[in-house]
Coordinates of C-alpha atoms in Angstrom, one line a residue:
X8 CA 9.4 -3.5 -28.0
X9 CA 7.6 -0.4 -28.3
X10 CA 8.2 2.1 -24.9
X11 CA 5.2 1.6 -22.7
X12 CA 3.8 5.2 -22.0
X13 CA -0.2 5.6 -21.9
X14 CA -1.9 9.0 -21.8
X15 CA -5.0 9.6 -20.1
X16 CA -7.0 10.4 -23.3
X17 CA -10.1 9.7 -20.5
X18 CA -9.7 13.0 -18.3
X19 CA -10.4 16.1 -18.9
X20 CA -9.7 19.3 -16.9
X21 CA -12.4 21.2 -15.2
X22 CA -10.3 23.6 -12.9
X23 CA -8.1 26.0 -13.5
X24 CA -5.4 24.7 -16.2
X25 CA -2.4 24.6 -14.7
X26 CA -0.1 22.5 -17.3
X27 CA 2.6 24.4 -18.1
X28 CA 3.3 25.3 -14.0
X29 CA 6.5 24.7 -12.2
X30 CA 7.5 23.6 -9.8
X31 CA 7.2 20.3 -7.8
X32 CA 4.0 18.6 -8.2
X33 CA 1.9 16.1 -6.2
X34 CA -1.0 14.0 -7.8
X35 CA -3.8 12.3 -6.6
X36 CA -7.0 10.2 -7.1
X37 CA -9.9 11.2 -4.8
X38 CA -12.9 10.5 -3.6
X39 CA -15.2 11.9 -0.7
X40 CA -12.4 13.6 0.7
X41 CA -13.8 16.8 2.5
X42 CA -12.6 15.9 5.8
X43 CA -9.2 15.7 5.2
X44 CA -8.5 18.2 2.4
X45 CA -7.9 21.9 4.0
X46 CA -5.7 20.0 6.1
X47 CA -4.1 18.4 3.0
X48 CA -3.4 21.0 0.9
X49 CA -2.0 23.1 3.9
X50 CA 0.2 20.4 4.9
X51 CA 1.8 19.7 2.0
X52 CA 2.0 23.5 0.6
X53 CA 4.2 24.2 3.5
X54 CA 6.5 21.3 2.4
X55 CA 7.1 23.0 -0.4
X56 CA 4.1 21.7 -3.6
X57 CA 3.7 24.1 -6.2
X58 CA 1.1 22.4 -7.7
X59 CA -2.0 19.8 -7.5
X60 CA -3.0 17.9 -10.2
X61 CA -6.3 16.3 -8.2
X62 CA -8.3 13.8 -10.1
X63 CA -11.6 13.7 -8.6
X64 CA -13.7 10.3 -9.0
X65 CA -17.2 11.6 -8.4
X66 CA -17.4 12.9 -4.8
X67 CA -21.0 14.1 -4.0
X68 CA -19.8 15.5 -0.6
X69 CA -18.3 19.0 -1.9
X70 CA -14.9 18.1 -2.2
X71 CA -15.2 18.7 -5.9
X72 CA -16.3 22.5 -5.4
X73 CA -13.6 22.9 -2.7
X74 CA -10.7 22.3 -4.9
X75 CA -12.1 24.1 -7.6
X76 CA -11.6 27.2 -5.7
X77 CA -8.1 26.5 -4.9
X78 CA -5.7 28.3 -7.2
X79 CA -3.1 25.8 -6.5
X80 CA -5.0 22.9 -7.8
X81 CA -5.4 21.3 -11.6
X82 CA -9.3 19.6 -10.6
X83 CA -9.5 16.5 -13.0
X84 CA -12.3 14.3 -13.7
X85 CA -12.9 11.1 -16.0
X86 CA -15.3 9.3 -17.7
X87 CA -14.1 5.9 -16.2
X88 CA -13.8 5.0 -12.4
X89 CA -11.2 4.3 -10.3
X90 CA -11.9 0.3 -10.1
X91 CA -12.6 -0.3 -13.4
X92 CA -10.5 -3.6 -15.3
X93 CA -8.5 -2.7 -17.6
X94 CA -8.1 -4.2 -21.0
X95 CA -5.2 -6.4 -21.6
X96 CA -4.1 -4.3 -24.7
X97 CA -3.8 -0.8 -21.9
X98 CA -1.8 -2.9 -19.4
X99 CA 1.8 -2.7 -18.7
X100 CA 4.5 -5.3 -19.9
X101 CA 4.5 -6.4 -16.4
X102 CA 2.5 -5.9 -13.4
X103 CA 2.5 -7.3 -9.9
X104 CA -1.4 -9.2 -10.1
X105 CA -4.5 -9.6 -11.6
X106 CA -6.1 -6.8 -9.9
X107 CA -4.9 -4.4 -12.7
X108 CA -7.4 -1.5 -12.4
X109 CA -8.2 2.1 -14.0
X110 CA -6.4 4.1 -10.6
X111 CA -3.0 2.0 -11.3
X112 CA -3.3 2.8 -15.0
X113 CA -4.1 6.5 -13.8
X114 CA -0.8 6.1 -12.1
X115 CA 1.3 6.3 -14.6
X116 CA -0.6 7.7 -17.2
X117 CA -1.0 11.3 -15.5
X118 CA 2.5 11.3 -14.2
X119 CA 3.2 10.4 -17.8
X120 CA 1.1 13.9 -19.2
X121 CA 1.9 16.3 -15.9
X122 CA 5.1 15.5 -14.8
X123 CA 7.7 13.8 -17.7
X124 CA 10.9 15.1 -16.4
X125 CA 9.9 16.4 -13.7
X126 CA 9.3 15.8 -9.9
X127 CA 6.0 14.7 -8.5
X128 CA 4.9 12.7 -5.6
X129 CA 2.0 10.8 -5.7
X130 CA -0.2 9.5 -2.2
X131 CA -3.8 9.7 -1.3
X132 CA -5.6 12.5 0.5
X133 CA -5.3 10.6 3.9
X134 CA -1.7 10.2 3.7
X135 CA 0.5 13.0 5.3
X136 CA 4.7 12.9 4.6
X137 CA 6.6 13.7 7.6
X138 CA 9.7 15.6 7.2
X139 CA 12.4 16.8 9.9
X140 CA 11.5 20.7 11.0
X141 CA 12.8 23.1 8.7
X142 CA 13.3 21.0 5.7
X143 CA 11.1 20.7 3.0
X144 CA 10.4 18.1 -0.8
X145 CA 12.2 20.6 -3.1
X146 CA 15.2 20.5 -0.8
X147 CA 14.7 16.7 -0.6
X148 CA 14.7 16.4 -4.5
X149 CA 17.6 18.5 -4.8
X150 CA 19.5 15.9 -2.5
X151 CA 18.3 13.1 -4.7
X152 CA 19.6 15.0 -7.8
X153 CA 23.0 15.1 -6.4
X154 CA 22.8 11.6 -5.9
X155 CA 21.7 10.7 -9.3
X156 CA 18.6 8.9 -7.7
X157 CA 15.1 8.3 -9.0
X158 CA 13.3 8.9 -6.0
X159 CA 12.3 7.8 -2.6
X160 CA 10.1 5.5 -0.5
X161 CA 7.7 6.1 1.8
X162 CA 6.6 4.0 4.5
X163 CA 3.0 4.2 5.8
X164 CA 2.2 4.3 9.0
X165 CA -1.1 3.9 10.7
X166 CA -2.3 6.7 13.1
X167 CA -5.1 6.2 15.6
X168 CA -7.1 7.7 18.3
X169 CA -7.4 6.6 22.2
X170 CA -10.4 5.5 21.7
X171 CA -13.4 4.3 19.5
X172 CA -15.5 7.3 21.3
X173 CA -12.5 9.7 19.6
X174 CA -14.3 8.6 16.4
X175 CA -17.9 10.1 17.2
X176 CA -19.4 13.7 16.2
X177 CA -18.5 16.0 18.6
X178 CA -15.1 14.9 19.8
X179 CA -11.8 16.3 19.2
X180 CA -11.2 16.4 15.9
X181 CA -14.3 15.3 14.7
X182 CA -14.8 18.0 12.0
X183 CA -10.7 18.5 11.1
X184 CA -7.9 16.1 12.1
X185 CA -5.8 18.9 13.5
X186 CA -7.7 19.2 16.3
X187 CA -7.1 15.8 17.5
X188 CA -4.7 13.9 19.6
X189 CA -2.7 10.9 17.2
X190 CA -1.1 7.8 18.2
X191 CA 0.9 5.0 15.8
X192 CA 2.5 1.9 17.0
X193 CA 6.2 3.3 18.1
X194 CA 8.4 0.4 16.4
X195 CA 10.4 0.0 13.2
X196 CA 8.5 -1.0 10.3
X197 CA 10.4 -0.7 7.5
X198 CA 13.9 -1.3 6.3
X199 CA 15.6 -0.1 3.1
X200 CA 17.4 -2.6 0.6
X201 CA 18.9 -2.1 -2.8
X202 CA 16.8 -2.7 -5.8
X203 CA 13.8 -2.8 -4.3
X204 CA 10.9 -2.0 -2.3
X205 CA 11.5 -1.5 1.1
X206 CA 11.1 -5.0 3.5
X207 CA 7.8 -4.9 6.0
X208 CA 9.4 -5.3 9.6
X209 CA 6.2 -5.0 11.3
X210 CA 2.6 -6.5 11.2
X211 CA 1.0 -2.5 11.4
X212 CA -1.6 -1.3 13.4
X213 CA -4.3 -2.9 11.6
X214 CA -3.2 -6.5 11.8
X215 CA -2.8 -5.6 15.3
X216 CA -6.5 -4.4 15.7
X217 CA -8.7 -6.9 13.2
X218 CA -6.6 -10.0 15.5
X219 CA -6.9 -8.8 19.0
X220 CA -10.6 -7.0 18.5
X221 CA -12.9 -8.8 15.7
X222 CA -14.2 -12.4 17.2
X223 CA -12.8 -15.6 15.7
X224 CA -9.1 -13.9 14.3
X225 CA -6.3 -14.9 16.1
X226 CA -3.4 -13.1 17.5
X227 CA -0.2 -12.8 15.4
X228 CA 2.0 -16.2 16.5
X229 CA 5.2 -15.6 17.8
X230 CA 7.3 -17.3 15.6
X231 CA 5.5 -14.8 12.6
X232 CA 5.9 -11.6 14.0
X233 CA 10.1 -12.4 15.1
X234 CA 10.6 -13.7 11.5
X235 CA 8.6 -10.4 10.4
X236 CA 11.2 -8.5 12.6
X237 CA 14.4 -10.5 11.6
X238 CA 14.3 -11.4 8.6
X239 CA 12.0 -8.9 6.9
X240 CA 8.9 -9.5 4.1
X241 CA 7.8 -7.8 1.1
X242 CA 4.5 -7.5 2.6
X243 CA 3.1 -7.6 5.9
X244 CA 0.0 -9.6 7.3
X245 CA -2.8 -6.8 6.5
X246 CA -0.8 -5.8 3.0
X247 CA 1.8 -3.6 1.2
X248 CA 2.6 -0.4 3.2
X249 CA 5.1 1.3 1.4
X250 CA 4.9 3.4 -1.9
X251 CA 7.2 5.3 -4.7
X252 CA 5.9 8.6 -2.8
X253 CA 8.7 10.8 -4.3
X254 CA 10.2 10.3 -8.1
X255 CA 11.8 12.7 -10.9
X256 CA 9.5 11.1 -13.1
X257 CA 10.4 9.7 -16.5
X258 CA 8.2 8.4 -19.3
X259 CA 8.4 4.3 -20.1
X260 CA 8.4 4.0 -16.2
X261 CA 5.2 2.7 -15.2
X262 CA 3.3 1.2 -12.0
X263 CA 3.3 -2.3 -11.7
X264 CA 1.0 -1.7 -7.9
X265 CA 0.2 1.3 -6.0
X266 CA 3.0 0.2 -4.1
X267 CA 5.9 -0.4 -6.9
X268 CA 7.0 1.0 -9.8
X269 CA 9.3 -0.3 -12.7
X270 CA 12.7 1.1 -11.7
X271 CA 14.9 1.3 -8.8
X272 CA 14.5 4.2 -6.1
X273 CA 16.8 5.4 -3.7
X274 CA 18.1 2.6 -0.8
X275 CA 19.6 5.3 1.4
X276 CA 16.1 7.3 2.5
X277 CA 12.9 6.6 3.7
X278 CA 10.0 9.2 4.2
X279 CA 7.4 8.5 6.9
X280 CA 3.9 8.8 5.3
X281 CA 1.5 9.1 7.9
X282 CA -1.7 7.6 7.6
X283 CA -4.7 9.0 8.4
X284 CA -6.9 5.7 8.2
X285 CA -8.8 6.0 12.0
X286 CA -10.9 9.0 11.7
X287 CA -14.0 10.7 12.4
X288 CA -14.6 10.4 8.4
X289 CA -14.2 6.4 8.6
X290 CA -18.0 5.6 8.9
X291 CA -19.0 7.6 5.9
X292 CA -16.1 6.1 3.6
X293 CA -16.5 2.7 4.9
X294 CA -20.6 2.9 4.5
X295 CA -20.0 4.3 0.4
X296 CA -17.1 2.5 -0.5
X297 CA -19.2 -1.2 0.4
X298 CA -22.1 0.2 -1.3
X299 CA -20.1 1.5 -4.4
X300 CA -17.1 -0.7 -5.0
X301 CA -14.5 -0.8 -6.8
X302 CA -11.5 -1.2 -4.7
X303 CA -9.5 -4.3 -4.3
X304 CA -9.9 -8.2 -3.5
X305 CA -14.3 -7.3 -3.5
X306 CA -13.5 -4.3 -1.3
X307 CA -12.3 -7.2 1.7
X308 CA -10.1 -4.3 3.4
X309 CA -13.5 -2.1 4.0
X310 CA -15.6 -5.3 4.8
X311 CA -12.5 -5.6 7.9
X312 CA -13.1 -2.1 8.9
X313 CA -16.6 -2.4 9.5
X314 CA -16.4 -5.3 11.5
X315 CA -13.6 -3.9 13.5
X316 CA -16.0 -0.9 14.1
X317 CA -18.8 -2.7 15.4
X318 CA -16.6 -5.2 17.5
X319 CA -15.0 -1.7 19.1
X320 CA -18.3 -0.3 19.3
X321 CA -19.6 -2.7 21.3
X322 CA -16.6 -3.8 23.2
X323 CA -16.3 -0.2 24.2
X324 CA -12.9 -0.7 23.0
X325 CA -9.8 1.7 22.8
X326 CA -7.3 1.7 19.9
X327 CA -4.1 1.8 21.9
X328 CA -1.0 -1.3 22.1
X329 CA 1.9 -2.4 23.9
X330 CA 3.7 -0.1 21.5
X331 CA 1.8 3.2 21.2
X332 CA 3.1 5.9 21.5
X333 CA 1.7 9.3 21.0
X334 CA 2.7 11.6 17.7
X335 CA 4.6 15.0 18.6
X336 CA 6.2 14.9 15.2
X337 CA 9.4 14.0 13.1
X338 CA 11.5 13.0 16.3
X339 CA 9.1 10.6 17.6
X340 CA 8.8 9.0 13.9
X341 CA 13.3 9.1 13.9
X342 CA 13.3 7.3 17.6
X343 CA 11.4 3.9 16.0
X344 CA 13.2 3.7 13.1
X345 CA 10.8 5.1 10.7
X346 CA 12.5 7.5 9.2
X347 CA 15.5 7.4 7.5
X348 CA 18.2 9.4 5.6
X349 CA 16.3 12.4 6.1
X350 CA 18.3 14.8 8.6

């Protein structure tokens, strides 16, 4: 069988060209990003990125110009869009569903032109790695090296405000998410297993929200969320929440999901990718991304959103659970179990 490694003949660079740069790498798909991406690029140069190889998907909110500016950044655009189909004759040998679209075909196919032989994270912009103080990804990849190991997991996990009032103009963080006050359900979500993706031990924030908050869903059952702790599943009740974040990438790999790729990562870490999903910048993304498309299962996750919005809006409703606890930083994410291998 011929080796499975597609090219994206469909981009075209329109920053500075930044190919032959070394260094570790982190690529991304975007769109109407602005809130998020000083705090972005700054967060993840000081783990240690050399390079950003940023593929914007038409933004009309300036995120476009912004990242042309940086000198760090390879700006990409394309003449597709992030949920078109793609033809059967583009797909991989296998893939985990239907719902085969151009950004899990981007997946591998920029890794595939950037990053052959070379390591590269990929993660969206609201989606921050959390490392122990002091350490950094190069050191990380060094580690994996010695081990002879692909790569390494991440683990999402949900952060959130107090309350839905944290979410309107003029509070705390309302114009940059440093400036605000996070919290994340404080228990183990994740555990590591050998070949494969990590097992879900959680339900996540969000199943927590939609079942307690929007009218007619109904709580979690017992029996569900012990077997979810006990025994483990390969997704939880709102979805998959882990991904190949970190990888020494190598060409005939490709992504069967966003969340799984076609060879074995490392069983022995686990890096907490914190998840910036509960923001001031949540109306405007939920408001385009109905309106636009494109994203999975008839956009379902962002039809959820808005009805959990309006429910909190007029509930008055606060965000917090049994289990929140506020985020100080990599200690608070190692006391629940949600990071591993990493000190």
């Amino acid at each position: 069988m011929a080796l499975y490694a597609p090219e994206p003949d469909d981009i075209r660079i329109v920053g500075h060209d930044l190919t032959d740069r070394p260094g570790l790498s982190l690529v991304s798909v975007l769109r109407n990003e602005s809130y998020l991406l000083p705090a972005f690029l700054e967060h993840y140069r000081a783990l240690g990125v050399d390079r950003f190889v940023l593929l914007d998907d038409r933004s009309d909110d300036g995120s476009a110009t912004f990242l042309a500016e940086q000198p760090d950044v390879m700006l990409l655009q394309s003449s597709r869009r992030y949920g078109d189909s793609v033809p059967e004759s583009e797909r991989p040998p296998t893939v985990r569903s239907n719902d085969y679209r151009q950004i899990h075909l981007w997946r591998s196919a920029l890794a595939n032109r950037f990053c052959d032989g070379r390591w590269m994270m990929q993660c969206d912009i609201d989606e921050f790695a959390c490392l122990p103080p002091g350490r950094r990804l190069p050191d990380l990849c060094a580690l994996l090296d010695q081990r002879g190991e692909a790569g390494a997991w991440g683990g999402m996990i949900d952060l959130y405000p107090a309350h839905v009032s944290d979410l309107a103009p003029g509070a705390p963080g309302a114009d940059d998410p440093r400036g605000a006050t996070w919290y994340f359900d404080g228990t183990r979500h994740f555990s590591l297993r050998d070949g494969g993706p990590p097992r879900h031990r959680y339900e996540g924030a969000r199943s927590r929200l939609n079942r307690s908050l929007i009218d007619g869903q109904e709580p979690l059952s017992l029996r569900a969320r012990l077997k979810l702790k006990w025994l483990g599943a390969r997704k939880s009740p709102s979805g998959r929440f882990v991904k190949p974040l970190l990888q020494k990438w190598q060409r005939g790999t490709w992504y069967l999901s966003s969340h799984e790729i076609s060879r074995p990562l490392s069983a022995h870490i686990l890096i907490p990718l914190l998840h910036y999903r509960y923001t001031p910048a949540l109306y405007a993304k939920v408001a385009w991304a109905i309106t636009d498309g494109g994203y999975s299962k008839g956009n379902s996750d962002y039809h959820t959103i808005d009805k959990l919005l309006e429910a909190m809006a007029r509930k008055q409703a606060g965000f917090l659970g049994p289990n929140s606890r506020k985020l100080t930083g990599y200690a608070d994410l190692k006391a629940t179990g949600n990071a591993i291998g990493l000190d």
